[in-house]
Coordinates of C-alpha atoms (C1' of nucleotides) in Angstrom, one line a residue:
Chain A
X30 CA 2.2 -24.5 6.7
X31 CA 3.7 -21.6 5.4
X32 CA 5.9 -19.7 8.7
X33 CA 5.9 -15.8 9.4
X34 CA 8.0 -13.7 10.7
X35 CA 5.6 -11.9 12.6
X36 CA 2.0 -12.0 14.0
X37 CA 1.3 -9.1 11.4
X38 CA 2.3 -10.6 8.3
X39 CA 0.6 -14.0 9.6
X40 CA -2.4 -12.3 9.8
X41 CA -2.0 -9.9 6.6
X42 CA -1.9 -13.2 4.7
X43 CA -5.0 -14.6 6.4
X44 CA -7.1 -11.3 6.0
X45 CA -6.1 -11.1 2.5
X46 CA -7.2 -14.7 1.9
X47 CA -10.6 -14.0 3.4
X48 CA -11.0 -11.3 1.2
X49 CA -9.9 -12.9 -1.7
X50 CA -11.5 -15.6 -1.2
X51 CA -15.1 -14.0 -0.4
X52 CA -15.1 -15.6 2.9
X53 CA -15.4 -11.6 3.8
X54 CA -18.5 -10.5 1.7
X55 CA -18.1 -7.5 -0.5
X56 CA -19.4 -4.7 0.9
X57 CA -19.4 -6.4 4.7
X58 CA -18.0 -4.7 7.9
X59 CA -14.9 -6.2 9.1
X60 CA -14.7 -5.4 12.7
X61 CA -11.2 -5.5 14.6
X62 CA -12.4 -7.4 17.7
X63 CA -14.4 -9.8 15.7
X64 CA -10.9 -10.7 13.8
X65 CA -9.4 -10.8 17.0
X66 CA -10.6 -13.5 18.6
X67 CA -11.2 -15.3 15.0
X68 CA -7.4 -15.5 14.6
X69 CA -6.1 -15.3 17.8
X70 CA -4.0 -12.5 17.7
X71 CA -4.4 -9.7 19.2
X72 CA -5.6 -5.9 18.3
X73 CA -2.5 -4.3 17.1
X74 CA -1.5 -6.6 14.7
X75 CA -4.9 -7.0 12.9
X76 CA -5.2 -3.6 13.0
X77 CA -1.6 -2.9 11.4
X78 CA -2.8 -5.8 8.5
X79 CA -5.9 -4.3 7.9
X80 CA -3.7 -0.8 7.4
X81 CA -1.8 -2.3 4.7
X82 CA -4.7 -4.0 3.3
X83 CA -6.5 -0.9 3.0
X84 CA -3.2 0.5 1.0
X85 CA -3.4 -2.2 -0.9
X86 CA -7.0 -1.7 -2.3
X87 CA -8.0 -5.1 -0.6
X88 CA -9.4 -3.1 2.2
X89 CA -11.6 -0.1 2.4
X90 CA -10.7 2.3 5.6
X91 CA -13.2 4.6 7.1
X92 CA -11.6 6.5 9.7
X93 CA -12.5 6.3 13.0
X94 CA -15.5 4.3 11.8
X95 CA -14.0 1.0 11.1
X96 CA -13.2 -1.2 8.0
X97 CA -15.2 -2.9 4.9
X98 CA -14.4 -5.2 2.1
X99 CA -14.6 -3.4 -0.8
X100 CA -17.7 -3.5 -2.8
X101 CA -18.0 -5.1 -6.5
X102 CA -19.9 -3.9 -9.2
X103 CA -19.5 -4.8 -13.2
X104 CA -18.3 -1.1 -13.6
X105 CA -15.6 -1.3 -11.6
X106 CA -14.8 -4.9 -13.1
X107 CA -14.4 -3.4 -16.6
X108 CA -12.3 -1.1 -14.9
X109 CA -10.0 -3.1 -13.4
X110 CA -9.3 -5.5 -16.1
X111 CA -8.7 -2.9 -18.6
X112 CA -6.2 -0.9 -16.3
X113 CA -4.9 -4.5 -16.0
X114 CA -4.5 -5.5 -19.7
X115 CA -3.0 -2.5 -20.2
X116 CA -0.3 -2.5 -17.2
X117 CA 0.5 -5.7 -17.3
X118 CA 1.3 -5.6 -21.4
X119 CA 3.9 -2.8 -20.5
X120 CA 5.3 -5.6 -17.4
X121 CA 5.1 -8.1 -20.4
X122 CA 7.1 -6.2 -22.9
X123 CA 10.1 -5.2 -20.8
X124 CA 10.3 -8.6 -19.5
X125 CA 9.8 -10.1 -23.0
X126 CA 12.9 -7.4 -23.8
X127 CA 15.3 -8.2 -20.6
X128 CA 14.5 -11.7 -19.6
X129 CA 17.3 -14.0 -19.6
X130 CA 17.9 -18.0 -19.8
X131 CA 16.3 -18.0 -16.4
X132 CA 13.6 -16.4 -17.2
X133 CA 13.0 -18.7 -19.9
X134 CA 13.5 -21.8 -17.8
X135 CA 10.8 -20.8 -15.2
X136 CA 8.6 -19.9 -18.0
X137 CA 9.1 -23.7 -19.2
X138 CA 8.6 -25.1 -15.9
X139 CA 5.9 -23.3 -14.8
X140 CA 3.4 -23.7 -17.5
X141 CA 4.7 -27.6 -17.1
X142 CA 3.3 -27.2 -13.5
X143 CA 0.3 -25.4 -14.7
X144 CA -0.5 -27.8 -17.2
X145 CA -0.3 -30.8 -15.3
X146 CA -3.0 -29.6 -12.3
X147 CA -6.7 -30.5 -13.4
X148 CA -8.2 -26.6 -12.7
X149 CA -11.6 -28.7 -11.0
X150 CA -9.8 -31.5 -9.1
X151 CA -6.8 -29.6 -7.8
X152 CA -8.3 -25.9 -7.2
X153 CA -5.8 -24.2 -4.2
X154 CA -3.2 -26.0 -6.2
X155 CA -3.8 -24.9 -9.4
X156 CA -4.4 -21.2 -8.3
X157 CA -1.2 -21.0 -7.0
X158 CA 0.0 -22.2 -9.9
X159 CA -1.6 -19.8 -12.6
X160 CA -0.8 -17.1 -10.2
X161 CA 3.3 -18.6 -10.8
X162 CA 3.1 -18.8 -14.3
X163 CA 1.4 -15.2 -14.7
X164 CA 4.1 -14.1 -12.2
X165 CA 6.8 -16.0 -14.0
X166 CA 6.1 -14.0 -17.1
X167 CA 6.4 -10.4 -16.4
X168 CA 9.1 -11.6 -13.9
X169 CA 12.2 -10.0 -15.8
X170 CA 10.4 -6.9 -16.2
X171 CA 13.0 -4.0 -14.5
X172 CA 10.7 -2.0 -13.0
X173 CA 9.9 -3.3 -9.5
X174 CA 7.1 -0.4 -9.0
X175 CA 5.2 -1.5 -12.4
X176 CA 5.5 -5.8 -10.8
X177 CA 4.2 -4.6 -7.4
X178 CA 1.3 -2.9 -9.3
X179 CA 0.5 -5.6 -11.3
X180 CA 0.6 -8.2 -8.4
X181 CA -2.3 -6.1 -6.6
X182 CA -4.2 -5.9 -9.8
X183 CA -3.6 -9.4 -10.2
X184 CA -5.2 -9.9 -6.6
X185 CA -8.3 -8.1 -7.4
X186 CA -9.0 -9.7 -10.3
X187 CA -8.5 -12.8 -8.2
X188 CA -11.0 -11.6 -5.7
X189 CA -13.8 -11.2 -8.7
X190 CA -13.2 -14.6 -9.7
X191 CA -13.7 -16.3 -6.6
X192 CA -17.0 -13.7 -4.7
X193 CA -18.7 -14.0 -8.2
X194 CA -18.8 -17.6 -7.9
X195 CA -19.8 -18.9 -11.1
X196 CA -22.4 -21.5 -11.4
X197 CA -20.8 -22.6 -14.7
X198 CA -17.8 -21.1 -16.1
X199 CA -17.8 -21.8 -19.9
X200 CA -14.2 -24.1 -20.5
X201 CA -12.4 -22.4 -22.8
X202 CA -9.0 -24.1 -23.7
X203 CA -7.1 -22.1 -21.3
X204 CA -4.3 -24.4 -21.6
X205 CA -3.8 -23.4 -24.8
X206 CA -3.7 -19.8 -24.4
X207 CA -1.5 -20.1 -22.0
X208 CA 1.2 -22.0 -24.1
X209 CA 0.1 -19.6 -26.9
X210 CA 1.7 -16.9 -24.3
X211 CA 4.4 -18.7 -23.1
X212 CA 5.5 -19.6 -26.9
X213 CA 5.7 -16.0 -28.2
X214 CA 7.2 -15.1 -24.9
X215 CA 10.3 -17.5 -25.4
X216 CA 10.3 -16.4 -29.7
X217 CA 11.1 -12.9 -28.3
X218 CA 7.7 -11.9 -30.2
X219 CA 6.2 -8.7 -27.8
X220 CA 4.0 -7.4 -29.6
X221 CA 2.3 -11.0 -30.6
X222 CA 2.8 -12.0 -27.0
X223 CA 1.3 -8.8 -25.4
X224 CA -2.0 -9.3 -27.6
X225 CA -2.3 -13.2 -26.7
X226 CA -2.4 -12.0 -23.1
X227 CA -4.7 -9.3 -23.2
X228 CA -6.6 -10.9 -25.6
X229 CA -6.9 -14.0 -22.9
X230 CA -7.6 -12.1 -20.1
X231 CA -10.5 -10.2 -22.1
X232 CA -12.1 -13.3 -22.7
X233 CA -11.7 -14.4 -19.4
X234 CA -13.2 -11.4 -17.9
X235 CA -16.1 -10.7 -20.5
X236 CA -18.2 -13.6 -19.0
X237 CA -17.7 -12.4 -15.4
X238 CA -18.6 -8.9 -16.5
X239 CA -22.0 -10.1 -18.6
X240 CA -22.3 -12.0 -15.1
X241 CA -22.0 -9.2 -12.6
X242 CA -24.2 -7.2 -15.2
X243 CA -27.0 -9.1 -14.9
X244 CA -26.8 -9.5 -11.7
X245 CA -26.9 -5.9 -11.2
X246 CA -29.9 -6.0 -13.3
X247 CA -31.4 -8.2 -11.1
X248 CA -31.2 -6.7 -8.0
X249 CA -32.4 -3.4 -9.6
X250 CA -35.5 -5.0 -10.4
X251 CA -35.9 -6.9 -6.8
X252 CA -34.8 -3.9 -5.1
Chain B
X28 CA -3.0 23.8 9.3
X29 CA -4.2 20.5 8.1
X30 CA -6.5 18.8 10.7
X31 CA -6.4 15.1 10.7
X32 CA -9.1 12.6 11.8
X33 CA -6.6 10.4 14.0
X34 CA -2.8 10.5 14.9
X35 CA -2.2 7.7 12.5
X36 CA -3.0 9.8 9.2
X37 CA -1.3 12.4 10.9
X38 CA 1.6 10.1 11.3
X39 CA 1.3 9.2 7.9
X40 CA 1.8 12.9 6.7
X41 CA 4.1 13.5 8.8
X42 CA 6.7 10.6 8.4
X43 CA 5.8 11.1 4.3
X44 CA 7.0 14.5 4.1
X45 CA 9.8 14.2 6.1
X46 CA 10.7 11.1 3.9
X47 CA 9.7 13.4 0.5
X48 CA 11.9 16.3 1.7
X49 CA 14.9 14.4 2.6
X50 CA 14.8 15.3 6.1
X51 CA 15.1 11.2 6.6
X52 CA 17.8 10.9 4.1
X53 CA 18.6 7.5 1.5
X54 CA 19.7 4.7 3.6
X55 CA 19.0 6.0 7.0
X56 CA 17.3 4.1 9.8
X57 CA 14.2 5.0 11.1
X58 CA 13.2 3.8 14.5
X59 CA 9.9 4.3 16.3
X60 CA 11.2 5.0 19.7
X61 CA 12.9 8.2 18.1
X62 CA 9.9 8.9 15.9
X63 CA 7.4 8.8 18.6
X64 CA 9.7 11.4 20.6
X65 CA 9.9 13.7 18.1
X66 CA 6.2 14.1 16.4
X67 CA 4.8 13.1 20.1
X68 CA 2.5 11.1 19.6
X69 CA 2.4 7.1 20.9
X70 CA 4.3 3.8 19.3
X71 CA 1.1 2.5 17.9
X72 CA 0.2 5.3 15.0
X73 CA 3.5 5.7 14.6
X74 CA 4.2 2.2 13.8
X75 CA 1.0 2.0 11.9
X76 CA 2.0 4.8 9.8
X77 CA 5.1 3.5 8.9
X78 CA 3.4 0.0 8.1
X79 CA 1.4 2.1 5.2
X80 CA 4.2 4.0 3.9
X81 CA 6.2 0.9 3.5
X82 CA 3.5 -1.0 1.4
X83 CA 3.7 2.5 -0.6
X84 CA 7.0 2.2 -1.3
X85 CA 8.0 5.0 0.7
X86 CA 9.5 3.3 3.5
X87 CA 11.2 0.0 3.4
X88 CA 10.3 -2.8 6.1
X89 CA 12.8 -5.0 7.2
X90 CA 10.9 -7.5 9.6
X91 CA 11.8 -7.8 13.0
X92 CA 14.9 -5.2 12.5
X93 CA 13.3 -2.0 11.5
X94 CA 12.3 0.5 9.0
X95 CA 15.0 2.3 6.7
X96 CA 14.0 5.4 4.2
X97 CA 14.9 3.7 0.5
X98 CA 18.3 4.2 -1.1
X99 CA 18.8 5.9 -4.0
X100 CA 20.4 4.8 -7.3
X101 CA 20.3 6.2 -10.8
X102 CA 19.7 3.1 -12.1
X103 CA 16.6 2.9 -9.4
X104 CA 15.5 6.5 -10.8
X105 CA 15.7 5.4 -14.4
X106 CA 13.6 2.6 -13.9
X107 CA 11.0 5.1 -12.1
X108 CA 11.2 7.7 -14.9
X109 CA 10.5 5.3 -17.3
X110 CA 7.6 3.1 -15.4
X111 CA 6.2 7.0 -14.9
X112 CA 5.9 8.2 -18.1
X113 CA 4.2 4.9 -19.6
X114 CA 1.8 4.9 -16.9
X115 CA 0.8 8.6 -16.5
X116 CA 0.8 8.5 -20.5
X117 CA -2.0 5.6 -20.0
X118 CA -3.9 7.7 -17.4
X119 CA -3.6 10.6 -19.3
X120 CA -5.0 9.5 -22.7
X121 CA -8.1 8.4 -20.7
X122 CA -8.6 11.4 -19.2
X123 CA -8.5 13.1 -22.1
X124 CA -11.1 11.1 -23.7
X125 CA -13.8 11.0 -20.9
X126 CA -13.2 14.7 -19.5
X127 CA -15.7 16.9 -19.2
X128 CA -16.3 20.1 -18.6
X129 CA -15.4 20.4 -15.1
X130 CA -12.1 18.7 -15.8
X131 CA -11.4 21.2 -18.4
X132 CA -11.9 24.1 -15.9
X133 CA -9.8 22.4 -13.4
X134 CA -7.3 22.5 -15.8
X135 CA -7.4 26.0 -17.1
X136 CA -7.5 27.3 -13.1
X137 CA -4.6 25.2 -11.8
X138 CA -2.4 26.6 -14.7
X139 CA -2.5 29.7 -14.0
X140 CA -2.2 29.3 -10.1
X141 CA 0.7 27.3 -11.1
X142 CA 2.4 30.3 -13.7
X143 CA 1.3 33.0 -11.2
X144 CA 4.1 31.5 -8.7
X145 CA 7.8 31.8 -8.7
X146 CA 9.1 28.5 -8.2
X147 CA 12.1 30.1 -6.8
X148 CA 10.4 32.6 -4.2
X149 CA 7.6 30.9 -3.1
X150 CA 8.9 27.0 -3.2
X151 CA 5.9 25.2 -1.3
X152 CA 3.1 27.0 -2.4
X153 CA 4.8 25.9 -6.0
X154 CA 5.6 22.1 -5.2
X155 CA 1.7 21.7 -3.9
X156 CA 0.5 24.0 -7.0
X157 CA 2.4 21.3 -9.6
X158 CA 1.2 18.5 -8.0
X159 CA -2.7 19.9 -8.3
X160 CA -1.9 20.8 -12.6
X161 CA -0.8 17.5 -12.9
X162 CA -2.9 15.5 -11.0
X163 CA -5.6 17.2 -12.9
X164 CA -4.3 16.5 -16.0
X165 CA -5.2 13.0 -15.4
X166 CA -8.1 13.4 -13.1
X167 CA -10.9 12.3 -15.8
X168 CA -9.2 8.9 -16.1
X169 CA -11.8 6.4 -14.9
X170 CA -9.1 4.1 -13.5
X171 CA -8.4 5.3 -9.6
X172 CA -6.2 1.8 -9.7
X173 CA -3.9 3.7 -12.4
X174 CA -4.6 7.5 -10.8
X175 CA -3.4 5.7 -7.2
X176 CA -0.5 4.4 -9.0
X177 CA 0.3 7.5 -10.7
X178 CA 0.6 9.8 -7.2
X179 CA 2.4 6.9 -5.7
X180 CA 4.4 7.6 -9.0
X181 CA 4.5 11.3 -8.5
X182 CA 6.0 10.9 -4.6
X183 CA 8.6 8.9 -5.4
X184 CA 10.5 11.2 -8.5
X185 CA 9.1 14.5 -5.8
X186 CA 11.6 12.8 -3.2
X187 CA 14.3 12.2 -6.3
X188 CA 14.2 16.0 -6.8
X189 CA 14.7 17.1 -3.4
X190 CA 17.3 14.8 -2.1
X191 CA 19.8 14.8 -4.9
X192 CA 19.0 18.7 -4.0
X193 CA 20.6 19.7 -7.2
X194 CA 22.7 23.1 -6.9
X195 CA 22.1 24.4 -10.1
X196 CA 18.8 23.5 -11.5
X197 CA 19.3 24.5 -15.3
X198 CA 16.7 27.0 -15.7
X199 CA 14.4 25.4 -18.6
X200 CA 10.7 27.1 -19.5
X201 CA 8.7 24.6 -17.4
X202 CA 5.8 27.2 -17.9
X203 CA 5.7 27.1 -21.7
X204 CA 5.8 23.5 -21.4
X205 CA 2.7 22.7 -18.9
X206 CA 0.9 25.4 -21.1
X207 CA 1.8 22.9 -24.3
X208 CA 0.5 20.2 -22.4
X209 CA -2.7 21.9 -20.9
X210 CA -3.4 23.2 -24.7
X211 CA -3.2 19.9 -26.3
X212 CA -5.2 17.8 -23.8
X213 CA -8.3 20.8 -24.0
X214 CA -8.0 20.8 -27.6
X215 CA -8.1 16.7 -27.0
X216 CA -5.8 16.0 -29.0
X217 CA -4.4 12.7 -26.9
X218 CA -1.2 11.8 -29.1
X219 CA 0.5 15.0 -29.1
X220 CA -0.6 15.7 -25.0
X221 CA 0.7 12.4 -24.3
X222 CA 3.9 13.2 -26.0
X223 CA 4.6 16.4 -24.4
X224 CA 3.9 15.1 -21.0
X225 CA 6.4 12.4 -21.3
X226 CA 8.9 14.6 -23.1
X227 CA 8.1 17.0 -20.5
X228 CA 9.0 14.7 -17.8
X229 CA 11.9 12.7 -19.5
X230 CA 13.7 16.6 -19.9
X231 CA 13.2 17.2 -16.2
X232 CA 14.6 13.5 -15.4
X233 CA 17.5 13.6 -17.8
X234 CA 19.4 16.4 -16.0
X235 CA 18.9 14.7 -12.9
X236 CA 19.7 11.6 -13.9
X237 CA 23.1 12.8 -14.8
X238 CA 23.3 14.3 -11.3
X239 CA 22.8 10.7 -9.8
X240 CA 25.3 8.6 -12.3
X241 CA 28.0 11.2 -11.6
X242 CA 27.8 11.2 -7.7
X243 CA 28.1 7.7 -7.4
X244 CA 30.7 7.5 -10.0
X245 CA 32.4 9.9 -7.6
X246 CA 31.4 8.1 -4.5
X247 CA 33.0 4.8 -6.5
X248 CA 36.4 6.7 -7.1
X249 CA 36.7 7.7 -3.5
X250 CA 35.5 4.3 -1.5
Chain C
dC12 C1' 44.7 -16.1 15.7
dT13 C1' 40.1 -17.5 13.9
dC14 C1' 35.7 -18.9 14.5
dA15 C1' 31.7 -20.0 16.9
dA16 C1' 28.9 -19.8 21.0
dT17 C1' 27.1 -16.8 24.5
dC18 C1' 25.3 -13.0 26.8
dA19 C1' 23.7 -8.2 27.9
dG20 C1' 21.6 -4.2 25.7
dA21 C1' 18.6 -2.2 22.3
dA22 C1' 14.9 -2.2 19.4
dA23 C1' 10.8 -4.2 17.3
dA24 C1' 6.6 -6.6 18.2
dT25 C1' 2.8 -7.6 20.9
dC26 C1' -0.5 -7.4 24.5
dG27 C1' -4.1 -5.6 27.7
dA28 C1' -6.1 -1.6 29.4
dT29 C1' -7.7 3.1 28.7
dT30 C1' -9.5 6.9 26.1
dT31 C1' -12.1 8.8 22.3
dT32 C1' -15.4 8.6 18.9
dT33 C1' -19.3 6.8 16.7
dT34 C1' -23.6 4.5 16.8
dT35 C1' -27.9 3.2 18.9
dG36 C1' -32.2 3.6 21.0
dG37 C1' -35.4 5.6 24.0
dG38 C1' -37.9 9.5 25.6
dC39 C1' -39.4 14.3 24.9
dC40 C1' -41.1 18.2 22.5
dG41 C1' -43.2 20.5 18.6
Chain D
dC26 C1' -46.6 11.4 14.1
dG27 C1' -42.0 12.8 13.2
dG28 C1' -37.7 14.9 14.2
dC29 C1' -34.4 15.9 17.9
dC30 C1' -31.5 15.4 21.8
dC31 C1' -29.2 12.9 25.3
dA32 C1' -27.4 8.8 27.6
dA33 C1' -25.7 4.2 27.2
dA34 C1' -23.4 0.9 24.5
dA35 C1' -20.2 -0.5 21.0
dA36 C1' -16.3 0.0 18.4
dA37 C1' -12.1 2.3 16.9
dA38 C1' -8.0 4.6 18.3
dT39 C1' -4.3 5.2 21.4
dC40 C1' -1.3 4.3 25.2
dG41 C1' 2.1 2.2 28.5
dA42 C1' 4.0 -2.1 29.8
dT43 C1' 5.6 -6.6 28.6
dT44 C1' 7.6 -10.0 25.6
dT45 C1' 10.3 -11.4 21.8
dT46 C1' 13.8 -10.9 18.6
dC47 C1' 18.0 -9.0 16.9
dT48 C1' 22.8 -6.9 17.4
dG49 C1' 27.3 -6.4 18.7
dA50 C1' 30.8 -7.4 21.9
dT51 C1' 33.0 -10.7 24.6
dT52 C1' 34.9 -15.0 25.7
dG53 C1' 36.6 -19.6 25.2
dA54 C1' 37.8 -23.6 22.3
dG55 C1' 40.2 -25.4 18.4

DNA sequence: CTCAATCAGAAAATCGATTTTTTTGGGCCG
DNA sequence: CGGCCCAAAAAAATCGATTTTCTGATTGAG
């Protein structure tokens, strides 16, 4: 069990995970009182978590009139991951540019870790994993402004992943791209390295997107 | 006046501009007891307030011990500068190629509001007139992750420019430069705009930067 | 004399109750 | 029948008091 400082942060991280996780419904109400009693904890602190959430983008705030998970839709998907690709290739590149024999190292031992968790079997571990490695590699970026915007993207991409819930998700070799990554990393090669990532989280996302798209499509017609 | 929906967003403005102007100066503590005293209004906004501005990187949280406003450091400001003219450049290149009309307008008015004030004589009608130009400049960018990002961005090198509260600003022609910028991004060329607004910005950070490195190579001399 | 344990005092964090605002639903009038 | 207004209920926002945690000084042992 993971420890916290303080009742807030304890119940940031579990609001967060609900949200991530779809356990909160895109587009559903989130109602202080109803957290309340669901975490035990009282008013104040929910309602200082679901403040930062709602800076975070996790959250949607509606003053006076409450809070919502935030809605999903294929447009804002496209969106998001090409903010994302491009962000996260600037993170790449100064890290690529900085990172030291540390650096390195955790690259090694993180796509190790990665590697070794079957994605199926071993799900919570092997998300906390791929969220590592991903971290690991932008890690010696300087700018602490362009990380902390890249770990929220990260998180909402996340949160597509998981409400969109894909029947069957087409196995790529994702192993593979990974090392492809972490190999141009550690040869010091940016500008290879920077198009192997955006290039893997393209493909990653383009089947989500045709998903969420026909879905869309779908509902237009029922609706 | 500005009216605000509850004393929490009011807090938020409040305890942002005081942190913007300097008032709360690098390094200093800010406590709740003191805060509610002074804008008058309860503990619970107040902290609330301070719980966003921390997660926008305009307060720093320290758990259980308090909240302090963020040092300064010209290395700190580099990184900023730099992290700000990649990602605005991004933001700005998109707008560019999906603004319409309307954006174009928007640009051409908040121009000349800006050049019809003396940046001297009338300082805060100036400040809030910049922030509009170049928050327009960017406004068709379909990304509000990377146009979030971007006034987070902006706040951070505003509070830069008024706490080093530079004597002698040299006196460049900031007005012939946003009117380079405003032409280029309405004749769409994205390149050259993109260009310009970084040079733009890199000019106005230089002279500050300068500002920064020699205080604290004074402050080293005399600890 | 140094270091660690201890003990107020101060400040943050949390709680429970109160106040304000929004929403809901029923009855009334056009 | 449909829109409108008002009262009751629900929910968010705020407050004041209480609890918990930190801080800095003091004291006593080594």
């Amino acid at each position: 069990m993971e420890s916290h400082r303080s009742l807030t942060s304890l119940a940031h991280a579990r609001i967060r995970d609900m949200v991530l996780s779809g356990e909160l419904p895109p587009g559903s109400r989130i109602q202080i009182d109803a957290l309340r009693k669901r975490l035990e904890i009282g008013a104040s602190p929910v309602r200082e978590a679901l403040s930062i959430l709602s800076s975070e983008q996790l959250v949607v705030r509606n003053e006076q009139r409450g809070f919502w998970a935030p809605e999903i839709s294929a447009e804002d998907f496209g969106i998001l991951l090409d903010t994302r690709c491009r962000v996260e290739a600037l993170a790449f590149g100064d890290a690529i540019r900085h990172g030291g024999a540390e650096w390195e190292e955790q690259i090694v031992l993180l796509q190790y870790r990665l590697n070794s968790l079957n994605r199926t079997e071993k799900a919570d571990a092997w998300e906390i994993a791929h969220r590592d490695f991903h971290r690991a590699l932008i890690s010696a970026c300087p700018s602490t402004y362009l990380l902390n915007f890249c770990a929220q993207l990260y998180d909402l991409a996340v949160r597509y992943r998981n409400v969109a819930s894909l029947a069957a998700y087409p196995e790529r070799q994702v192993e593979d791209e990974h090392s492809q990554i972490a190999e141009a990393a550690l040869a010091r090669d940016a500008a290879r390295a920077e198009h192997l990532l955006v290039d893997h989280y393209r493909k990653t996302g383009e089947f989500l997107y045709q998903q969420l798209a026909e879905r869309e499509g779908a509902a237009l017609k029922a609706g």
